[in-house]
GROMACS .gro file of C-alpha atoms in nm:
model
  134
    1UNK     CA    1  -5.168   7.979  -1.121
    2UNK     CA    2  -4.776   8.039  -1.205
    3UNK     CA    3  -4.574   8.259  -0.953
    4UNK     CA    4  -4.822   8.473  -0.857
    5UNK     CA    5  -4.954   8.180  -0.582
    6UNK     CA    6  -4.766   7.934  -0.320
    7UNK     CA    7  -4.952   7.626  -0.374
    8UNK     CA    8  -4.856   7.359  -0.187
    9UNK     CA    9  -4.522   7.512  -0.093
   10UNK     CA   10  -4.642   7.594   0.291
   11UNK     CA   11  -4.768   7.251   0.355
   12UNK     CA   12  -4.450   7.126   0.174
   13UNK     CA   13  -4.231   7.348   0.419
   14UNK     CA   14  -4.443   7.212   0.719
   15UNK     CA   15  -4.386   6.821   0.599
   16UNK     CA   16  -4.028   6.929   0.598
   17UNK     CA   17  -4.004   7.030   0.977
   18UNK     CA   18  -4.231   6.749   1.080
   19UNK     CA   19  -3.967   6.498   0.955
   20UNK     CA   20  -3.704   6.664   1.141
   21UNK     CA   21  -3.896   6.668   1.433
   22UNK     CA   22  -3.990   6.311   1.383
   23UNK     CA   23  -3.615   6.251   1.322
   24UNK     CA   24  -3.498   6.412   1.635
   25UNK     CA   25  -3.818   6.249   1.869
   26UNK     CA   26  -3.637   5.939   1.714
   27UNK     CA   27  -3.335   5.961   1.916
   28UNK     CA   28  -3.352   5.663   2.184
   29UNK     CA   29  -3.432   5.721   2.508
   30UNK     CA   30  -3.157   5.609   2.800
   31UNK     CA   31  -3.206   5.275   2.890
   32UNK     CA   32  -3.073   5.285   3.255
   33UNK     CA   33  -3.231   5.167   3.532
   34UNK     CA   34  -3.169   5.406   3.860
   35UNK     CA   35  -3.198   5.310   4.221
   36UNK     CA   36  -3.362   5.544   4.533
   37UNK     CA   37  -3.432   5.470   4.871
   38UNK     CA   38  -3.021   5.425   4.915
   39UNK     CA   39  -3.085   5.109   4.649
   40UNK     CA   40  -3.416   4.985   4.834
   41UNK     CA   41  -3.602   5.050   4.518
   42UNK     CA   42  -3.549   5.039   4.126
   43UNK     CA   43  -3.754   5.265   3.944
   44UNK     CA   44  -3.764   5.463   3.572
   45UNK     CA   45  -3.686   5.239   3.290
   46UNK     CA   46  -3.781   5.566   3.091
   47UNK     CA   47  -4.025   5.301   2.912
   48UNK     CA   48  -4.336   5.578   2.934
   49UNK     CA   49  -4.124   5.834   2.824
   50UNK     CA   50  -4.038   5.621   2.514
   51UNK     CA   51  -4.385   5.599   2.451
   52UNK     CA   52  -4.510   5.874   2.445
   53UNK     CA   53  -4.196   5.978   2.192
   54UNK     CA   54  -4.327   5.689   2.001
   55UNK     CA   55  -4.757   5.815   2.007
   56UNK     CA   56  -4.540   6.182   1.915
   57UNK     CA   57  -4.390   6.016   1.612
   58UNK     CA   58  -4.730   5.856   1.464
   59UNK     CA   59  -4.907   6.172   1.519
   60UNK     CA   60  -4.602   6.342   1.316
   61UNK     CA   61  -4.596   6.091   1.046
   62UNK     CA   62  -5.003   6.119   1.000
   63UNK     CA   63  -4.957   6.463   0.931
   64UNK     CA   64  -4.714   6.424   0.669
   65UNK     CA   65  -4.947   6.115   0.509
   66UNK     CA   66  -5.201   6.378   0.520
   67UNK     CA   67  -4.960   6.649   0.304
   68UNK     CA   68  -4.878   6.366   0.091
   69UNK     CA   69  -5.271   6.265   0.046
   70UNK     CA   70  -5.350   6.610  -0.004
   71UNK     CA   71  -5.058   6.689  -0.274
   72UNK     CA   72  -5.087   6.276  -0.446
   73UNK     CA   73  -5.489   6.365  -0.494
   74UNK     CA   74  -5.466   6.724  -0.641
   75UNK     CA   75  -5.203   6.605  -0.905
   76UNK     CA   76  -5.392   6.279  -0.986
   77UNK     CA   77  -5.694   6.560  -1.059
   78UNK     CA   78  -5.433   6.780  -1.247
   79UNK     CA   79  -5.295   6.523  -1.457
   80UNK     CA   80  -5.687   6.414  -1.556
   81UNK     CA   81  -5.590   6.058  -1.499
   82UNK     CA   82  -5.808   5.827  -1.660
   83UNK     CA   83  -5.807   5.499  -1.464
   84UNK     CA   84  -5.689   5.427  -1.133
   85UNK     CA   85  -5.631   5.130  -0.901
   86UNK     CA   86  -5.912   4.985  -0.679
   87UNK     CA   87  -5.707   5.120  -0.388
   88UNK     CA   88  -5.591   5.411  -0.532
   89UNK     CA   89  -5.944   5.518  -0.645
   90UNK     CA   90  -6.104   5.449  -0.303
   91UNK     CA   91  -5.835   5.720  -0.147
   92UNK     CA   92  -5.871   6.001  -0.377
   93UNK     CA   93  -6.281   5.944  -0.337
   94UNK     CA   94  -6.240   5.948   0.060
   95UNK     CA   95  -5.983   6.274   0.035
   96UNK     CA   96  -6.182   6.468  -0.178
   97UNK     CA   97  -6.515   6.375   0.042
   98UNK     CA   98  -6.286   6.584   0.308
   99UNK     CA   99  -6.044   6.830   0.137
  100UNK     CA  100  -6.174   7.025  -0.188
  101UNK     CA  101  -5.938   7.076  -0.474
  102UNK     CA  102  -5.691   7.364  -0.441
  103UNK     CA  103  -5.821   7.643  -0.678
  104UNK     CA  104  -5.696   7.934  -0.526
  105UNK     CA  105  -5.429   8.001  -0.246
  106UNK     CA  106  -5.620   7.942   0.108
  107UNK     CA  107  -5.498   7.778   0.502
  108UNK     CA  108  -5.427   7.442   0.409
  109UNK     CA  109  -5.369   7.381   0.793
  110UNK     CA  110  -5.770   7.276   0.832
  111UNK     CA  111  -5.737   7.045   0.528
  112UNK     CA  112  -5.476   6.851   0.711
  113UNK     CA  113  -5.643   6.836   1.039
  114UNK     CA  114  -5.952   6.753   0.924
  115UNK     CA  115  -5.839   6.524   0.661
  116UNK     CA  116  -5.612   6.333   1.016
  117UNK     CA  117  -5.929   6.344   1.242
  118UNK     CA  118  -6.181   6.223   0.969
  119UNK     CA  119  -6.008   5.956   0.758
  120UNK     CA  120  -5.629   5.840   0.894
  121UNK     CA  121  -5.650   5.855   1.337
  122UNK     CA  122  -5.935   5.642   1.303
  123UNK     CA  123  -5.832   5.431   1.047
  124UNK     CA  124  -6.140   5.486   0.787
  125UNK     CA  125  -5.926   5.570   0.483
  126UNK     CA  126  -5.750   5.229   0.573
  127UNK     CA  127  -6.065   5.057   0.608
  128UNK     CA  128  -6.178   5.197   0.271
  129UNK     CA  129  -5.924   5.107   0.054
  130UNK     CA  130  -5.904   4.781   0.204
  131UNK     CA  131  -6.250   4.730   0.135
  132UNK     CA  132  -6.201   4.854  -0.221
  133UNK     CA  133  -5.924   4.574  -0.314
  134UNK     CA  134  -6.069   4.256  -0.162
   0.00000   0.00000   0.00000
């Protein structure tokens, strides 16, 4: 709708911090061990903290899948593409079940949530395309 709309340009911007966020959760965490109890006891191999940097990560890089499916499906519609892969046909059927085509500037931040909780954390767009190429 020319320069009169953003677009995608929030979720873009959004994508943008996740990946530095996911960049900096990437940092390792110290692998010391430390003693209390005046060296009685070992304790902390900072092993949950580095998983739950790791579950912070794959949350992260869902989101930015999601962006991506979101922005990949809306130009495949754009470009009127006739013929797609098995795969790549089974995705832009389960994203548009979830997330209408962008027609006018509206919150995309529901798309990507509900396009995470309904198709990518529990694995059904996986599962779908999978199904579509065997």
């Amino acid at each position: 709708r020319g320069t009169t709309r953003s677009g995608f340009a929030p979720p873009l911007k959004s994508a943008e911090a996740l990946l530095a966020e996911i960049r900096h959760l990437a940092n390792p965490v110290p692998a010391e061990a430390r003693w209390a109890s005046d060296g009685v006891e070992d304790d902390l191999t900072n092993a949950p903290l580095a998983g739950r940097k790791a579950a912070d990560i794959l949350w992260r890089l869902r989101l930015v899948l999601a962006i991506e499916l979101v922005i990949a499906t809306q130009a495949v519609d754009l470009a009127k593409v006739a013929r797609l892969g098995r795969g790549t046909t089974a995705a832009h059927a389960a994203v548009r079940r979830v997330v209408p085509p962008l027609d006018d500037d509206r919150a995309q931040a529901p798309d990507i949530a509900r396009l995470d909780r309904e198709l990518l954390a529990n694995h059904k767009l996986l599962k779908e395309v999978r199904a579509a190429i065997a």
